[in-house]
CSV table of C-alpha atoms in Angstrom, one decimal:
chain,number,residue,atom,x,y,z
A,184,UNK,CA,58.8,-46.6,-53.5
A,185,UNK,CA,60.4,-44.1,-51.3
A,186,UNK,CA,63.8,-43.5,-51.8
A,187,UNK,CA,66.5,-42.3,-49.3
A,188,UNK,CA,69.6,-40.1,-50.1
A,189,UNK,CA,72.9,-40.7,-48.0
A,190,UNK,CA,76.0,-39.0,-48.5
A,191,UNK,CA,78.1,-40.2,-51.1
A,192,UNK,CA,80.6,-37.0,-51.3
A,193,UNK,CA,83.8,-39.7,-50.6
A,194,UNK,CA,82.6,-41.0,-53.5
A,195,UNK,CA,82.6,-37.8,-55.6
A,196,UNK,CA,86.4,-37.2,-54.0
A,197,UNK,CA,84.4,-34.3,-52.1
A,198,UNK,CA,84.0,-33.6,-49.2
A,199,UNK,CA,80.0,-33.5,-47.8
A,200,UNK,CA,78.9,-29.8,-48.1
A,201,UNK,CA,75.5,-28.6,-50.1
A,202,UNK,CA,76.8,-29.5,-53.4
A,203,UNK,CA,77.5,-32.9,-53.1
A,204,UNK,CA,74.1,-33.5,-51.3
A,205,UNK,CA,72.2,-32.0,-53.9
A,206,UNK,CA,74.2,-34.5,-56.4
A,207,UNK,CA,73.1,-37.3,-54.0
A,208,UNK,CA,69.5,-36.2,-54.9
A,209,UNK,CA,70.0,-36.3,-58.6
A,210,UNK,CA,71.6,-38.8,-58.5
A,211,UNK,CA,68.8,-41.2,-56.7
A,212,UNK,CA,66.6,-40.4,-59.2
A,213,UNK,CA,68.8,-41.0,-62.1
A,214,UNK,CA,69.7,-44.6,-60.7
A,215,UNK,CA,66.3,-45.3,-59.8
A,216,UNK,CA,64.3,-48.0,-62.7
A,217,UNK,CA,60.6,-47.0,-61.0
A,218,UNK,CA,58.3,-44.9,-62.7
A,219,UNK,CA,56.8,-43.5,-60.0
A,220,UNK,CA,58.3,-43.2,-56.5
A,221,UNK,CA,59.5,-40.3,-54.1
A,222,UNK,CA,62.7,-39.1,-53.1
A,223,UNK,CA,63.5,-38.1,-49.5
A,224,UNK,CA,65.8,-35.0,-49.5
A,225,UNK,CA,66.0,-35.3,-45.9
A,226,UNK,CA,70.2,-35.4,-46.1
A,227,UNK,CA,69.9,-32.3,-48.4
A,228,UNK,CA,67.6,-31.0,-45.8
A,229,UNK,CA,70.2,-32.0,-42.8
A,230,UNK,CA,73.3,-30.3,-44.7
A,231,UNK,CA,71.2,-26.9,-45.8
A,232,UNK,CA,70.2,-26.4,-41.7
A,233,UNK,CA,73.6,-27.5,-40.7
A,234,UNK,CA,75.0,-24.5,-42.9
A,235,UNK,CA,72.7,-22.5,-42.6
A,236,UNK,CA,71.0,-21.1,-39.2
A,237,UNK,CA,68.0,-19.5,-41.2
A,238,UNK,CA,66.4,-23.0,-41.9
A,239,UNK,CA,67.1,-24.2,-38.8
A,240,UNK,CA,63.2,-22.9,-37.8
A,241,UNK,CA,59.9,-23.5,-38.8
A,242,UNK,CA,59.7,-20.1,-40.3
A,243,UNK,CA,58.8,-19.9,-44.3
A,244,UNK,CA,61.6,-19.1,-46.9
A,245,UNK,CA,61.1,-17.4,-50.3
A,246,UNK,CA,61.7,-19.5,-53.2
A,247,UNK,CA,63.7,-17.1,-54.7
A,248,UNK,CA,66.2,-16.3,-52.0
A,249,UNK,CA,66.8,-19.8,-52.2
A,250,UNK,CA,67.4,-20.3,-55.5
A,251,UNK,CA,70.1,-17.3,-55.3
A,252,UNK,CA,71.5,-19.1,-51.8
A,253,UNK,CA,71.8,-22.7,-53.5
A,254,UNK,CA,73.6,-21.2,-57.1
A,255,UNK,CA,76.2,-19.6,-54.6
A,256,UNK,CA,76.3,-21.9,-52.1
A,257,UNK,CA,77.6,-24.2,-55.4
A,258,UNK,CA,80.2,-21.7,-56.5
A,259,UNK,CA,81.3,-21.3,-52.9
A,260,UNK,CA,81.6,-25.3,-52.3
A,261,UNK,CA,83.6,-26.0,-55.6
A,262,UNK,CA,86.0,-23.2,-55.2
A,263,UNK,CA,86.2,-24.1,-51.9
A,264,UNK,CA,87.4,-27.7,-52.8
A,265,UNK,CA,89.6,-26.3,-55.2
A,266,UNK,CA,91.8,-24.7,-52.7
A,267,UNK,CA,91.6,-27.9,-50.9
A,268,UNK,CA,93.1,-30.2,-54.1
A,269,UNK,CA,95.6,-27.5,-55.0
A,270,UNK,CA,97.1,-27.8,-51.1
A,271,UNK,CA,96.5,-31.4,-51.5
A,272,UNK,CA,98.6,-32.1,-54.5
A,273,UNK,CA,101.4,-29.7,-53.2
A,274,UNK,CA,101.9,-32.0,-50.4
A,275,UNK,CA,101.3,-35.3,-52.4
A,276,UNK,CA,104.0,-37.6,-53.9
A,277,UNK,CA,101.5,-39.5,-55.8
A,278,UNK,CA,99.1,-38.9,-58.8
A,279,UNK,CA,96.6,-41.3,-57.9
A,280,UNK,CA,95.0,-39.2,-55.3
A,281,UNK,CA,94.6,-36.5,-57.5
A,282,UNK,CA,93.2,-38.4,-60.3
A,283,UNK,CA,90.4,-39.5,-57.7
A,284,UNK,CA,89.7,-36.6,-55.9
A,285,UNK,CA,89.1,-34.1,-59.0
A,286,UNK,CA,86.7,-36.8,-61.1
A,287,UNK,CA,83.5,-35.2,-60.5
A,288,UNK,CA,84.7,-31.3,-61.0
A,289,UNK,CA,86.1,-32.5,-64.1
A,290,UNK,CA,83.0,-34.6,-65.6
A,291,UNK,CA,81.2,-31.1,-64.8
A,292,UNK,CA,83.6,-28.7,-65.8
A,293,UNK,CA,84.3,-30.4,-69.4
A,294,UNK,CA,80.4,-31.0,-69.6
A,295,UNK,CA,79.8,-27.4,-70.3
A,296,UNK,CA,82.4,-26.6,-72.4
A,297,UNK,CA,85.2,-26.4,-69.5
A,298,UNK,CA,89.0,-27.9,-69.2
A,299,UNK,CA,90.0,-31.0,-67.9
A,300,UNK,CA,93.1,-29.0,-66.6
A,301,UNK,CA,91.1,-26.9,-64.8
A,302,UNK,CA,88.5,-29.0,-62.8
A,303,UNK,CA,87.2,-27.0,-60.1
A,304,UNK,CA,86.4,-24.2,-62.3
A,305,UNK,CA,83.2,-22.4,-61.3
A,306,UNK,CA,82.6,-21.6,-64.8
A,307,UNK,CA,80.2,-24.0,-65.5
A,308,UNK,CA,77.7,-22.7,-63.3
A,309,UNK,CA,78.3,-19.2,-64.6
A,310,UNK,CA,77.6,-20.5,-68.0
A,311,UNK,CA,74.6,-21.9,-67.0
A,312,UNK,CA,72.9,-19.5,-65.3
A,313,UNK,CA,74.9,-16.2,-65.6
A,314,UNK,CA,74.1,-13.3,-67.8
A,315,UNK,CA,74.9,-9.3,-68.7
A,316,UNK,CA,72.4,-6.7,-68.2
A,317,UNK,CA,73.6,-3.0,-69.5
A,318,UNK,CA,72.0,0.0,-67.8
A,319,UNK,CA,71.9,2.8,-70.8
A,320,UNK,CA,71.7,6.0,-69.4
A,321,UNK,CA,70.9,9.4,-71.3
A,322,UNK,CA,71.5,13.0,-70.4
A,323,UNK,CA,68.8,14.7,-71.4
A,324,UNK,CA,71.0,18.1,-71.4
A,325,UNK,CA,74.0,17.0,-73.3
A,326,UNK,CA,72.7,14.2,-75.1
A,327,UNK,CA,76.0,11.8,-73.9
A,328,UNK,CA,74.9,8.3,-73.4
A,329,UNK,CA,76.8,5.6,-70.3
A,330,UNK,CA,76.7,2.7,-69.6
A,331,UNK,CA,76.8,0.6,-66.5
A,332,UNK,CA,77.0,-3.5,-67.0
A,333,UNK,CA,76.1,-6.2,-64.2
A,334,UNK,CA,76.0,-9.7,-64.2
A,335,UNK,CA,72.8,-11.9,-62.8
A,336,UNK,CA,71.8,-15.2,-62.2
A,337,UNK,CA,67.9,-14.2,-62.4
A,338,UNK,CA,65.5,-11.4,-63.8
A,339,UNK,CA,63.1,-9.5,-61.4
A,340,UNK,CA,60.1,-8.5,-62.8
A,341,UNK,CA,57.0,-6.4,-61.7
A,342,UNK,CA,53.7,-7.5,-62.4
A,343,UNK,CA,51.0,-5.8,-63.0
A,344,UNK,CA,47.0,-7.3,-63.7
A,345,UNK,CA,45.8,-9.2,-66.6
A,346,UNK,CA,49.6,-9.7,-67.8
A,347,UNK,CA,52.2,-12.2,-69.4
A,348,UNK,CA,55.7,-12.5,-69.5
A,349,UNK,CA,56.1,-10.7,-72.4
A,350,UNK,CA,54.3,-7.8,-71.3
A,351,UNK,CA,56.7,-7.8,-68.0
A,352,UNK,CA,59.5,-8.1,-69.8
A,353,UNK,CA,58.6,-4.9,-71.7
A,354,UNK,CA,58.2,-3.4,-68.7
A,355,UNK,CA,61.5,-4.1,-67.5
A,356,UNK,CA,63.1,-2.5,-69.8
A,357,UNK,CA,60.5,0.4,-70.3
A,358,UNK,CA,62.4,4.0,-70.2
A,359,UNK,CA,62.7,5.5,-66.7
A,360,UNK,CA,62.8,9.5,-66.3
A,361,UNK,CA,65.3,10.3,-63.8
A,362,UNK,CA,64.4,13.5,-62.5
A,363,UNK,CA,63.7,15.7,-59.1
A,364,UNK,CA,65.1,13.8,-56.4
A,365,UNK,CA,66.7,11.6,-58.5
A,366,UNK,CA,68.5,13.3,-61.2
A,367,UNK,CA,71.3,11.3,-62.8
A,368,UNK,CA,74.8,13.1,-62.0
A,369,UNK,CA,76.4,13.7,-65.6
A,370,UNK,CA,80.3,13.7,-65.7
A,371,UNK,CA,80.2,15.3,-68.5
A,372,UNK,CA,78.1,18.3,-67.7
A,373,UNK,CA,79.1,18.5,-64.2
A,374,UNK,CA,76.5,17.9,-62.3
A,375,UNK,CA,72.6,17.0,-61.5
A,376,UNK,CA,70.8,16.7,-64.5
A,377,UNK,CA,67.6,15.2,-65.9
A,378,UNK,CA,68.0,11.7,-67.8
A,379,UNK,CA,66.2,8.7,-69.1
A,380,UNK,CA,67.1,5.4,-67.8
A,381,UNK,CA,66.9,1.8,-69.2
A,382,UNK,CA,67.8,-2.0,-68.8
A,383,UNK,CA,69.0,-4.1,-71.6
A,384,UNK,CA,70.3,-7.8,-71.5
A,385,UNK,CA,74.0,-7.8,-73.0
A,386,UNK,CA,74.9,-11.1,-72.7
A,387,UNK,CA,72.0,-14.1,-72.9
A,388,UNK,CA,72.4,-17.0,-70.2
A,389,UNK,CA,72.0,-20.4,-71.3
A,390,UNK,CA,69.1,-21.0,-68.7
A,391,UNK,CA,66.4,-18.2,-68.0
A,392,UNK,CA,65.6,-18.0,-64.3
A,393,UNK,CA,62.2,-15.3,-64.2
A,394,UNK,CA,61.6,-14.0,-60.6
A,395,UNK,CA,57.8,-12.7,-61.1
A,396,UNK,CA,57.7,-10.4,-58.3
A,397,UNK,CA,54.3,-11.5,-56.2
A,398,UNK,CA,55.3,-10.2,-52.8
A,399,UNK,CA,55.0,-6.1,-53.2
A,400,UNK,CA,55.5,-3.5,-50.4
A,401,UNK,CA,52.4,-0.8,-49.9
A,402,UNK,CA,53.2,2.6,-48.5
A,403,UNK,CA,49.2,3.0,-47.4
A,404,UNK,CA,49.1,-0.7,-45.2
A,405,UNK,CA,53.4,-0.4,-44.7
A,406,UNK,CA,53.6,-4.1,-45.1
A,407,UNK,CA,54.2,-6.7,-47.8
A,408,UNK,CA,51.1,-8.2,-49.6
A,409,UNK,CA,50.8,-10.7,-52.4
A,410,UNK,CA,49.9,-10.0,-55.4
A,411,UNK,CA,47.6,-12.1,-57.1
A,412,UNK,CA,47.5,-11.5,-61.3
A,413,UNK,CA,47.0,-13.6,-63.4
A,414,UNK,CA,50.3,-14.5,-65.6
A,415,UNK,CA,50.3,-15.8,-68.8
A,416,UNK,CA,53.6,-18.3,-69.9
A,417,UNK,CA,54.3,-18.8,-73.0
A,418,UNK,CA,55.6,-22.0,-73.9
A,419,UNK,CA,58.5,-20.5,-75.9
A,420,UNK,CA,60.5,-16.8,-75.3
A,421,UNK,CA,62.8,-14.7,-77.0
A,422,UNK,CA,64.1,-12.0,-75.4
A,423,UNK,CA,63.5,-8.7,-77.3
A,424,UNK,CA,65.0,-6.0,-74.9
A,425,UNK,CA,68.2,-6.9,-75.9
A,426,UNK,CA,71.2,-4.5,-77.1
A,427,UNK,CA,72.8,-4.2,-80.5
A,428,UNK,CA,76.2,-5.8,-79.7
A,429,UNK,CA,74.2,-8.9,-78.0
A,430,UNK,CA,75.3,-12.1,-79.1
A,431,UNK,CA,72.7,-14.6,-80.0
A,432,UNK,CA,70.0,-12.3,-79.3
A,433,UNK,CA,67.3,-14.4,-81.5
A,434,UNK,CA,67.7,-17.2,-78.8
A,435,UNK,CA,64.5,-19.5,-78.4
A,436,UNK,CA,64.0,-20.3,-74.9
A,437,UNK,CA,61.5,-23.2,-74.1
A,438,UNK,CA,59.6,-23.0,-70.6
A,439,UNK,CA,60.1,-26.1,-68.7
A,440,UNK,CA,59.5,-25.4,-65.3
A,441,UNK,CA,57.3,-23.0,-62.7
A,442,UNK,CA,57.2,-22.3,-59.4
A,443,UNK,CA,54.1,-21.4,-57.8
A,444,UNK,CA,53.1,-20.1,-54.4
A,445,UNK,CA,50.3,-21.0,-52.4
A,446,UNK,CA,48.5,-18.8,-49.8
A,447,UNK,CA,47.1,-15.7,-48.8
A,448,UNK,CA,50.1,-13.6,-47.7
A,449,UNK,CA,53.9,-13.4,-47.7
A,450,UNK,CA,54.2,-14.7,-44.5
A,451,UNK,CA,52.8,-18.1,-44.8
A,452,UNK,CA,52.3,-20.1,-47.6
A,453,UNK,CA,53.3,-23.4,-49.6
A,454,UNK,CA,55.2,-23.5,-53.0
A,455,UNK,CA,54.9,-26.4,-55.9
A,456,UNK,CA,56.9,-27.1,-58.6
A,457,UNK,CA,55.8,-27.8,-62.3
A,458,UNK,CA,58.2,-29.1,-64.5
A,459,UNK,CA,58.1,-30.7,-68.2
A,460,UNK,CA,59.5,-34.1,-68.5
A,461,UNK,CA,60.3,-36.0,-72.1
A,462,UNK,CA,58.0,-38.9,-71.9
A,463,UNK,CA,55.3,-38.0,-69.5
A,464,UNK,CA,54.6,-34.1,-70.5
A,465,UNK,CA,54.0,-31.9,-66.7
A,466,UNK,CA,54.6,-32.8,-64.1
A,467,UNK,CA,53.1,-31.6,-60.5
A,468,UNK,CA,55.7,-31.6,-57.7
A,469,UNK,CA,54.1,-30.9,-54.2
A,470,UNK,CA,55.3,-32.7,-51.0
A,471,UNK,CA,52.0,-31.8,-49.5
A,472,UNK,CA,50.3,-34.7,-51.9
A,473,UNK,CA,50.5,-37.9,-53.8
A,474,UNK,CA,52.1,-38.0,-57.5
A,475,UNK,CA,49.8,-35.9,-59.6
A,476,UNK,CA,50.3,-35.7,-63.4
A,477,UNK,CA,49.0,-32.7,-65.6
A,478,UNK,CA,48.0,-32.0,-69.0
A,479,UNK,CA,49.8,-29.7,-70.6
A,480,UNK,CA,47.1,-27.2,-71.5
A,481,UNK,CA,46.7,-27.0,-67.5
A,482,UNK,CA,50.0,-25.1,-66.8
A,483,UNK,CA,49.0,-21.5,-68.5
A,484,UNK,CA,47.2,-20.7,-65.9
């Protein structure tokens, strides 16, 4: 069966923006009894070019960027409804309104740990997918160490041939010399000096989003070119470039879904989606074909 999203953001006490149509998505699957089927996400679709003049062409779009658009696209659409209630119930006499239009925000917000009393908090997303990297940085004249935090939603990693995760991990957090033309200023010296660099995870998020970084820019052909190593996943992570005031830093993550590009070049292309489901182990996800199902062993490569 082929199955059709509509809007159902009245519903939710919404009103229609990217959020609620990506609920309408889940929420077709969820009520759905098939097996087997496909879901339309052509109202998702309508709503992201409506918003957004970028998809509004036939042009390709980086997984990635998405990803990053969608996750702030979320914040921006519940704080935005936030502001909406809280004029809403200043002007309202009655509490049955308000009970309707924050049911949604609430089952999410308390879902993850949130308040009831605060039902629009963006907080839930941040728990989710938010955590703390720490840049540690050394002066290699006085010895005084800084440090520099920042928040992210997802990891970038370089890739080099023949690798894993692991090994680009390690990478990531490899020392860097800052010297020459970049020398690291040093307040407590007083000026340019030479330092070692290096990124450590502070804070853990709850769901590991890896950016592999395929598409790399080449000073000799002055355009982007894919990058086509070989990766190895493992099926089950801990994050070892972690600093000494970490919480949880022996957290297991579990790999459960990758997204894969398809073609020569940056420019063109077509991306998948492999994800692990409970009862019927991976799963392919491609538009471009019918419902394909996949051994597990098949997703290392």
């Amino acid at each position: 069966p082929v199955l059709e999203t509509t809007d159902n953001s009245q519903n939710y006490g919404m009103q229609e923006s990217l959020f609620t149509s990506l609920k309408d998505i889940f929420e077709s699957i969820a009520a759905s009894e098939e097996r087997v089927g496909v879901v339309r996400p052509q109202h998702f679709l309508d709503v992201l070019r409506r918003e957004n003049e970028m998809f509004r062409t036939a042009m390709h779009q980086d997984a990635h960027e998405f990803l990053n658009l969608l996750l702030n696209e979320v914040v921006n659409n519940v704080e935005a409804e936030a502001n909406r209630t809280s004029m809403l119930e200043a002007d309202a006499d009655s509490e049955s309104s308000t009970a309707t239009s924050t049911s949604l925000a609430t089952t999410l917000a308390t879902s993850v740990g949130g308040s009831a009393k605060t039902p629009y908090s963006t907080r839930w997303v941040h728990e989710l997918f938010e955590g703390k990297l720490t840049s540690e940085t050394e002066c290699l004249t006085c010895e005084k160490k800084s440090q520099r935090d920042e928040a992210f939603l997802d990891l970038s990693v370089d890739l080099e041939q023949h690798s894993s995760v692991t090994s680009c991990l390690r990478k990531f957090s490899q020392e860097e010399m800052l010297c020459e033309r970049n020398k690291f200023h040093c307040d407590n010296c007083g000026g340019l000096q030479e330092a070692e660099k290096r990124m450590k995870i502070k804070r853990l998020p709850r769901i590991l989003a890896l950016h592999l970084k395929r598409f790399k820019y080449t000073e000799d052909q002055q355009r982007l070119q894919k990058l086509f190593h070989r990766v190895v996943y493992p099926y089950y992570l801990r994050l070892f470039n972690t600093t000494d005031d970490a919480e949880d830093p022996d957290r297991l993550y579990e790999l459960y879904a990758v997204v894969v590009h398809i073609g020569g070049g940056p420019y063109h292309g077509h991306y998948v989606a492999i994800i692990k489901t409970e009862d019927r182990g991976w799963l392919l996800f491609d538009d471009a074909v019918s419902y394909t199902h996949l051994r597990a062993h098949e997703t290392e490569a």
